PDB file of C-alpha atoms in Angstrom:
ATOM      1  CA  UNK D   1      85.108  96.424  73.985  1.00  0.00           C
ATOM      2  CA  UNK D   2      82.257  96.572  76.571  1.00  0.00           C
ATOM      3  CA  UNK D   3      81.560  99.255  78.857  1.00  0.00           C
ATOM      4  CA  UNK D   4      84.033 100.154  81.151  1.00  0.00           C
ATOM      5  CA  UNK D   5      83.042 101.124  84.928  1.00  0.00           C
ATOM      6  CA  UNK D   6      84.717 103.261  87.531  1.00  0.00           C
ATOM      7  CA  UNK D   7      84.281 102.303  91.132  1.00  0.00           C
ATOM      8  CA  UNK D   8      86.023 104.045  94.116  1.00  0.00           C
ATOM      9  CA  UNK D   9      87.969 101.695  96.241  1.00  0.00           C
ATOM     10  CA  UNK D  10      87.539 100.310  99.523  1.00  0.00           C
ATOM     11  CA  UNK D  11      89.408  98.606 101.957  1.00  0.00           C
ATOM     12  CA  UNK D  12      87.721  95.739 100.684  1.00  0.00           C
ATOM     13  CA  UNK D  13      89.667  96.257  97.545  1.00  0.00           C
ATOM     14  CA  UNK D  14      92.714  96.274  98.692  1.00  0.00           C
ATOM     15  CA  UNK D  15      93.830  93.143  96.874  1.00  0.00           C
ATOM     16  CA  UNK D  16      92.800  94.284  93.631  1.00  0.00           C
ATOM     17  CA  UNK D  17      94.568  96.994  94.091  1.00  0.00           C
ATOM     18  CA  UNK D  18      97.745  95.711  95.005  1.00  0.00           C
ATOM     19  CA  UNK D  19      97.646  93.144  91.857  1.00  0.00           C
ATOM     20  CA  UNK D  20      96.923  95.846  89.331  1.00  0.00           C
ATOM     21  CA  UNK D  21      98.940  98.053  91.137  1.00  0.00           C
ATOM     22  CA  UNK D  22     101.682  95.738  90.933  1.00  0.00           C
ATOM     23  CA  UNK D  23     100.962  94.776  87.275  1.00  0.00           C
ATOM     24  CA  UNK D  24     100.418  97.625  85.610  1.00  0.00           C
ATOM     25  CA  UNK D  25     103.669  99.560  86.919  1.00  0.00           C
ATOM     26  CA  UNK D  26     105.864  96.663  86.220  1.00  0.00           C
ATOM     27  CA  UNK D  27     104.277  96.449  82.910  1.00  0.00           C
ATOM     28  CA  UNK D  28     105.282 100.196  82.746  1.00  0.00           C
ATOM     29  CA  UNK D  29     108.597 100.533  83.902  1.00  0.00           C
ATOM     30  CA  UNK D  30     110.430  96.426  83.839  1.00  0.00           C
ATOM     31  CA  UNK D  31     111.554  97.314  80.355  1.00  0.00           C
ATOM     32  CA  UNK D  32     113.628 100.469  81.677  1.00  0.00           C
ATOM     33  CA  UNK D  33     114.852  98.954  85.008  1.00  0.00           C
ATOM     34  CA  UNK D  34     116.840  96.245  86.399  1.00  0.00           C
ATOM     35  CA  UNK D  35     114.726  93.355  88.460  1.00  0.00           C
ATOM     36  CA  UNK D  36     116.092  94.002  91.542  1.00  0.00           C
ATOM     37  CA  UNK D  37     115.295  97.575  91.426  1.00  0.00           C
ATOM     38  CA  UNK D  38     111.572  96.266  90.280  1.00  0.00           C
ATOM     39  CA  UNK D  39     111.535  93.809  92.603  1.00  0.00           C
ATOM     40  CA  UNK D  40     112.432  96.060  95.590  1.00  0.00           C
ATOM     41  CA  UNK D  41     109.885  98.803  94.724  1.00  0.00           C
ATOM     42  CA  UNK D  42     107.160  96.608  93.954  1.00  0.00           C
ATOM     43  CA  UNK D  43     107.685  94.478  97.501  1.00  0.00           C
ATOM     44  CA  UNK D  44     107.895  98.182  99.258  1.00  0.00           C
ATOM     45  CA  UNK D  45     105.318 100.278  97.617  1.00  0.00           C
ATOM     46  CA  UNK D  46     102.628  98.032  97.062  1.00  0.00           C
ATOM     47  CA  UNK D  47     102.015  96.061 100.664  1.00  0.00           C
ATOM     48  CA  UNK D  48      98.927  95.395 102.154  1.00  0.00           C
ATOM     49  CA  UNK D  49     100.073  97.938 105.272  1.00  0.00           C
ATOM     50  CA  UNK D  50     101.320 100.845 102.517  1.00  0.00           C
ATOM     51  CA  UNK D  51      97.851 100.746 100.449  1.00  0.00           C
ATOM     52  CA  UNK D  52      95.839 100.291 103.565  1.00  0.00           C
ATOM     53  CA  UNK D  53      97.172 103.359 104.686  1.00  0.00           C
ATOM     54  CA  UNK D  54      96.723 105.300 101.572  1.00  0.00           C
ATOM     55  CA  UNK D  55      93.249 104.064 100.789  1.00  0.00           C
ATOM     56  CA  UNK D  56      92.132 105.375 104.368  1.00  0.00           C
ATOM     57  CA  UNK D  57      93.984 108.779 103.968  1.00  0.00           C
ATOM     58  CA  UNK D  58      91.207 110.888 104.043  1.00  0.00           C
ATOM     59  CA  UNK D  59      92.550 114.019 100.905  1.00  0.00           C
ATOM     60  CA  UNK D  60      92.880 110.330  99.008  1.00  0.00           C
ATOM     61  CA  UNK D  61      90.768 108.325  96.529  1.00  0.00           C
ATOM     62  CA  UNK D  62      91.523 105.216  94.202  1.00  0.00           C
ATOM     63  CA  UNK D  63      89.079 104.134  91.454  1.00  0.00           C
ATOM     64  CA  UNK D  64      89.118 100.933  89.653  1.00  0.00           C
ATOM     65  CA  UNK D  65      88.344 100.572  85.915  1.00  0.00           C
ATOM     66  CA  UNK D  66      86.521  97.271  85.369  1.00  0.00           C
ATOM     67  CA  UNK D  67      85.746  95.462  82.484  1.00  0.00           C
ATOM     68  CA  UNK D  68      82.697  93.110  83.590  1.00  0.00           C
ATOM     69  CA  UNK D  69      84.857  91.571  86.220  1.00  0.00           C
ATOM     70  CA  UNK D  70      88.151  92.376  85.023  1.00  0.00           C
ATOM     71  CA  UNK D  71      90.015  95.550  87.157  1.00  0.00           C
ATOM     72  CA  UNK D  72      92.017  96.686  84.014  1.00  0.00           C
ATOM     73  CA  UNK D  73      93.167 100.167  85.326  1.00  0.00           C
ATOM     74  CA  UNK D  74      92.860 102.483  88.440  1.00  0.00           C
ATOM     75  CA  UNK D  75      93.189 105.837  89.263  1.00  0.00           C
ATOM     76  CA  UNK D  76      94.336 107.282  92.435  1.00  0.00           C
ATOM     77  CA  UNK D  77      94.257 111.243  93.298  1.00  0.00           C
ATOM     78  CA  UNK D  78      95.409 113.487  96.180  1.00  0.00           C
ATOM     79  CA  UNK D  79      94.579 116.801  97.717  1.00  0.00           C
ATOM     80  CA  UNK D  80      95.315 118.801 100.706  1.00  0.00           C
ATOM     81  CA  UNK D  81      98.332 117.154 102.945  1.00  0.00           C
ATOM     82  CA  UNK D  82      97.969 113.662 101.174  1.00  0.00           C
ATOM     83  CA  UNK D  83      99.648 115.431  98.224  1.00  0.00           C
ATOM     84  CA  UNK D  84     102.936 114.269  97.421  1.00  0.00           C
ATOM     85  CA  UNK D  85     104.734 117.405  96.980  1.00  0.00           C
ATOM     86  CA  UNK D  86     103.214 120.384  96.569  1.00  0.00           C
ATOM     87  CA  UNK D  87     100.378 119.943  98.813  1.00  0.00           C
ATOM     88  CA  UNK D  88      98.715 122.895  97.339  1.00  0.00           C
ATOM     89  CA  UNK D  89      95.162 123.592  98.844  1.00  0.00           C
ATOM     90  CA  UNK D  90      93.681 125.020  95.558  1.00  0.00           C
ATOM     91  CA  UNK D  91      95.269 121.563  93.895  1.00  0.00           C
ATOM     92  CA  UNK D  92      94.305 118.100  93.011  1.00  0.00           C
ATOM     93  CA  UNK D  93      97.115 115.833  92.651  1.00  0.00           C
ATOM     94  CA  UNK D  94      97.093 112.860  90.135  1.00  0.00           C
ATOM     95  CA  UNK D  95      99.732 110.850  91.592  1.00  0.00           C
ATOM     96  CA  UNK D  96      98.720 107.717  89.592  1.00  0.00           C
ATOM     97  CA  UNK D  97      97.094 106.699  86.102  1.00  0.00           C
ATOM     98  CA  UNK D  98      97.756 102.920  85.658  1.00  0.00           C
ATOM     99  CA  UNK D  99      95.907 100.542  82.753  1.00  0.00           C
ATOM    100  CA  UNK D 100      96.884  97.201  81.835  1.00  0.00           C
ATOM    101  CA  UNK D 101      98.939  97.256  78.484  1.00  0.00           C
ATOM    102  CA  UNK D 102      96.507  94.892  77.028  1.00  0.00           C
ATOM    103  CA  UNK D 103      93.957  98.114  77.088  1.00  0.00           C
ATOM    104  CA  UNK D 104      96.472 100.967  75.889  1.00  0.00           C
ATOM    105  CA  UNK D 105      94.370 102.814  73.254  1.00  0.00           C
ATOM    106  CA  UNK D 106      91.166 102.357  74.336  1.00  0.00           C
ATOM    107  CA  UNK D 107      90.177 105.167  75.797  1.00  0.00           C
ATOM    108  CA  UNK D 108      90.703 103.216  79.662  1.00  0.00           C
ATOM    109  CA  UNK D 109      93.177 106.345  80.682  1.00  0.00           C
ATOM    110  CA  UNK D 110      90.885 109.328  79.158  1.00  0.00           C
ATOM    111  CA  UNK D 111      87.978 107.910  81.135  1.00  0.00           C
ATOM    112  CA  UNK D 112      90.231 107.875  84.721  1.00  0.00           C
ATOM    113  CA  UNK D 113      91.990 111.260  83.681  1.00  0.00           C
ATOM    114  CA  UNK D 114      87.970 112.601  83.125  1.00  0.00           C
ATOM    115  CA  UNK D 115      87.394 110.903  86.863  1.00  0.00           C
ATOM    116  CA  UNK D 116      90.473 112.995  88.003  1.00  0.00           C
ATOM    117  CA  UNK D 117      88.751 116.431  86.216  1.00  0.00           C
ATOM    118  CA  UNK D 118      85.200 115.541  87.224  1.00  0.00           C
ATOM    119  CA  UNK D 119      86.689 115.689  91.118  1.00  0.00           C
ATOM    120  CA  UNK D 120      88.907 118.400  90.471  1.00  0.00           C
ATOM    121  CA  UNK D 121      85.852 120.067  89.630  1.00  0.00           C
ATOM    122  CA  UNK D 122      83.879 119.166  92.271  1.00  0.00           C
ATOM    123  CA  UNK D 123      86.307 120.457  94.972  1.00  0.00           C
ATOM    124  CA  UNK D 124      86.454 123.318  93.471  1.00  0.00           C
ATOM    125  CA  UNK D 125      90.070 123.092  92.732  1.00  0.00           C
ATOM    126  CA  UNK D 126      92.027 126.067  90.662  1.00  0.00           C
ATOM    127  CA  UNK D 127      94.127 123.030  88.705  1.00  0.00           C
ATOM    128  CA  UNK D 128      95.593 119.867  88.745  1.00  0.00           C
ATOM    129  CA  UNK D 129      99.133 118.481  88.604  1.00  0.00           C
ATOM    130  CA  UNK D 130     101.001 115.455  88.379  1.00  0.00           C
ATOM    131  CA  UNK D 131     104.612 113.798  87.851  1.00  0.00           C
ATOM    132  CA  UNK D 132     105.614 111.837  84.608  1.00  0.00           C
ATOM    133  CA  UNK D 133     108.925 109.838  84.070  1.00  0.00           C
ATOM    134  CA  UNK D 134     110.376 111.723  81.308  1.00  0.00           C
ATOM    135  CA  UNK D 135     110.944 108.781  79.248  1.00  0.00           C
ATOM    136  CA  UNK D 136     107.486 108.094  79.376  1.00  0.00           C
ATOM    137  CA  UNK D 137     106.803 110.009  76.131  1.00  0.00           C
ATOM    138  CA  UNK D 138     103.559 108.287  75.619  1.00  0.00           C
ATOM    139  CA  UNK D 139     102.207 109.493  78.802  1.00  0.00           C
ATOM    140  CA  UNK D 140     103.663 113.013  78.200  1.00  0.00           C
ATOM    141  CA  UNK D 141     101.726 113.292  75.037  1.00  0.00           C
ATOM    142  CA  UNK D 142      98.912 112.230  76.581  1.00  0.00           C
ATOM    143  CA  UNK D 143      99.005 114.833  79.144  1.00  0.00           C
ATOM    144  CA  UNK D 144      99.510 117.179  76.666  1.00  0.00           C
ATOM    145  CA  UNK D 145      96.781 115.958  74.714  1.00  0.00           C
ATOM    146  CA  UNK D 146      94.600 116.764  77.044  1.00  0.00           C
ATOM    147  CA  UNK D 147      96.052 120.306  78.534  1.00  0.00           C
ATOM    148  CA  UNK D 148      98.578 119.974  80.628  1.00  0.00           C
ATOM    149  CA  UNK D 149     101.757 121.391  80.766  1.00  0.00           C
ATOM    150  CA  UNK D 150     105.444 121.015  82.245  1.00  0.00           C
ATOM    151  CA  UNK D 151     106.380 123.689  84.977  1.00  0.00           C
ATOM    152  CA  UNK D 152     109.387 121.742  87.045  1.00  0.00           C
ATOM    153  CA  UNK D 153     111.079 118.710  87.420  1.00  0.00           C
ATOM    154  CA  UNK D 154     112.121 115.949  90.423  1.00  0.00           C
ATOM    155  CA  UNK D 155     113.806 113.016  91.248  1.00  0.00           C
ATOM    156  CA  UNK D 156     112.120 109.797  91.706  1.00  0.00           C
ATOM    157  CA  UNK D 157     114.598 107.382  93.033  1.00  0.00           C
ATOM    158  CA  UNK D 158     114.167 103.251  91.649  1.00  0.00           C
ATOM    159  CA  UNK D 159     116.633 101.130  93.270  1.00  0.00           C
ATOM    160  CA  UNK D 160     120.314 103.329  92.957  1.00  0.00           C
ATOM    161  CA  UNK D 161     119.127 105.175  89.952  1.00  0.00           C
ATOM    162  CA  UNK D 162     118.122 109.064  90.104  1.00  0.00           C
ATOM    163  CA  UNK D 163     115.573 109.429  87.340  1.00  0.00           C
ATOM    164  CA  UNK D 164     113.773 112.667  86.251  1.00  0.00           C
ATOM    165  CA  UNK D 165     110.056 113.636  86.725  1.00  0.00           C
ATOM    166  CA  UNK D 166     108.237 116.260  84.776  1.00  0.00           C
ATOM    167  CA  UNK D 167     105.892 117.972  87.032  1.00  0.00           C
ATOM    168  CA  UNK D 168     103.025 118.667  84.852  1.00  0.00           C
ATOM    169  CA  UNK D 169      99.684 121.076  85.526  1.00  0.00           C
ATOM    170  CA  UNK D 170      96.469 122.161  84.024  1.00  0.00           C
ATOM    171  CA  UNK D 171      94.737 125.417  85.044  1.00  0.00           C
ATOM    172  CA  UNK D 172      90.852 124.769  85.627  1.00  0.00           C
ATOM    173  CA  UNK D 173      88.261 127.125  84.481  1.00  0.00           C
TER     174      UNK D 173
END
């Protein structure tokens, strides 16, 4: 595999990100979720008007992973009001960690979660926290992997269905 770079998105990327936005959830979550339901949150969360927004939010950031000229993964992390839930000043949010299926294994997630960290850092944050499907065991362990653990639990809504979030954090040094 060749090196794999991390730049922070723009406006100007606002494509990209909606195709590997789009791409890497369904590739995610299709398998555990009827079309429609897929269908209708991909066509609502991922417009031009919803990420234009988001990537102009100020307590916001996205990073793409590229592979030469391949986007194969992307990052996106709150703080401050921007934050989903807790909106914890003395918090960094992950709210997404997204790489193609084609790269699962290869270290594309460790290098966005170390992006997440390095800005935690940065900011001067006292830990960072994040929501996981809780049939998404190979994200949980991930998480784990690298020092997080689970502290509550909410409801993210796809189409009709209710389904459970584990709300996981990691203290910071």
């Amino acid at each position: 595999m060749t090196q794999i770079t991390l730049i922070q998105a723009t406006l100007q990327d606002i494509i990209t990100l909606q195709i590997i936005g789009k791409e890497t959830f369904y590739e995610t979550f299709a398998p555990h979720n009827t079309e429609e339901s897929m269908n209708e949150y991909l066509e609502k969360n991922f417009t031009e008007e919803k990420l234009g927004k988001e990537l102009t939010h100020p307590d916001s950031q996205f990073f793409i992973a590229w592979e030469n000229d391949q986007a194969i993964g992307y990052l996106k992390v709150n703080s401050g009001n921007a934050q989903t839930e807790l909106q914890d000043d003395q918090a960094l949010e992950i709210e997404r960690i997204y790489v193609k299926a084609a790269y699962h294994g290869k270290k594309v997630g460790q290098i966005l979660y170390e992006k997440a960290l390095d800005i935690a850092k940065e900011q001067h944050k006292s830990w960072l926290w994040l929501g996981v499907w809780e049939e998404n065991k190979k994200a949980i362990r991930f998480y784990e992997k690298n020092g997080f653990t689970a502290f509550d639990k909410h409801i993210f809504r796809m189409g009709e269905e209710e389904q459970t979030d584990i709300m996981m954090r990691k203290t910071l040094e």
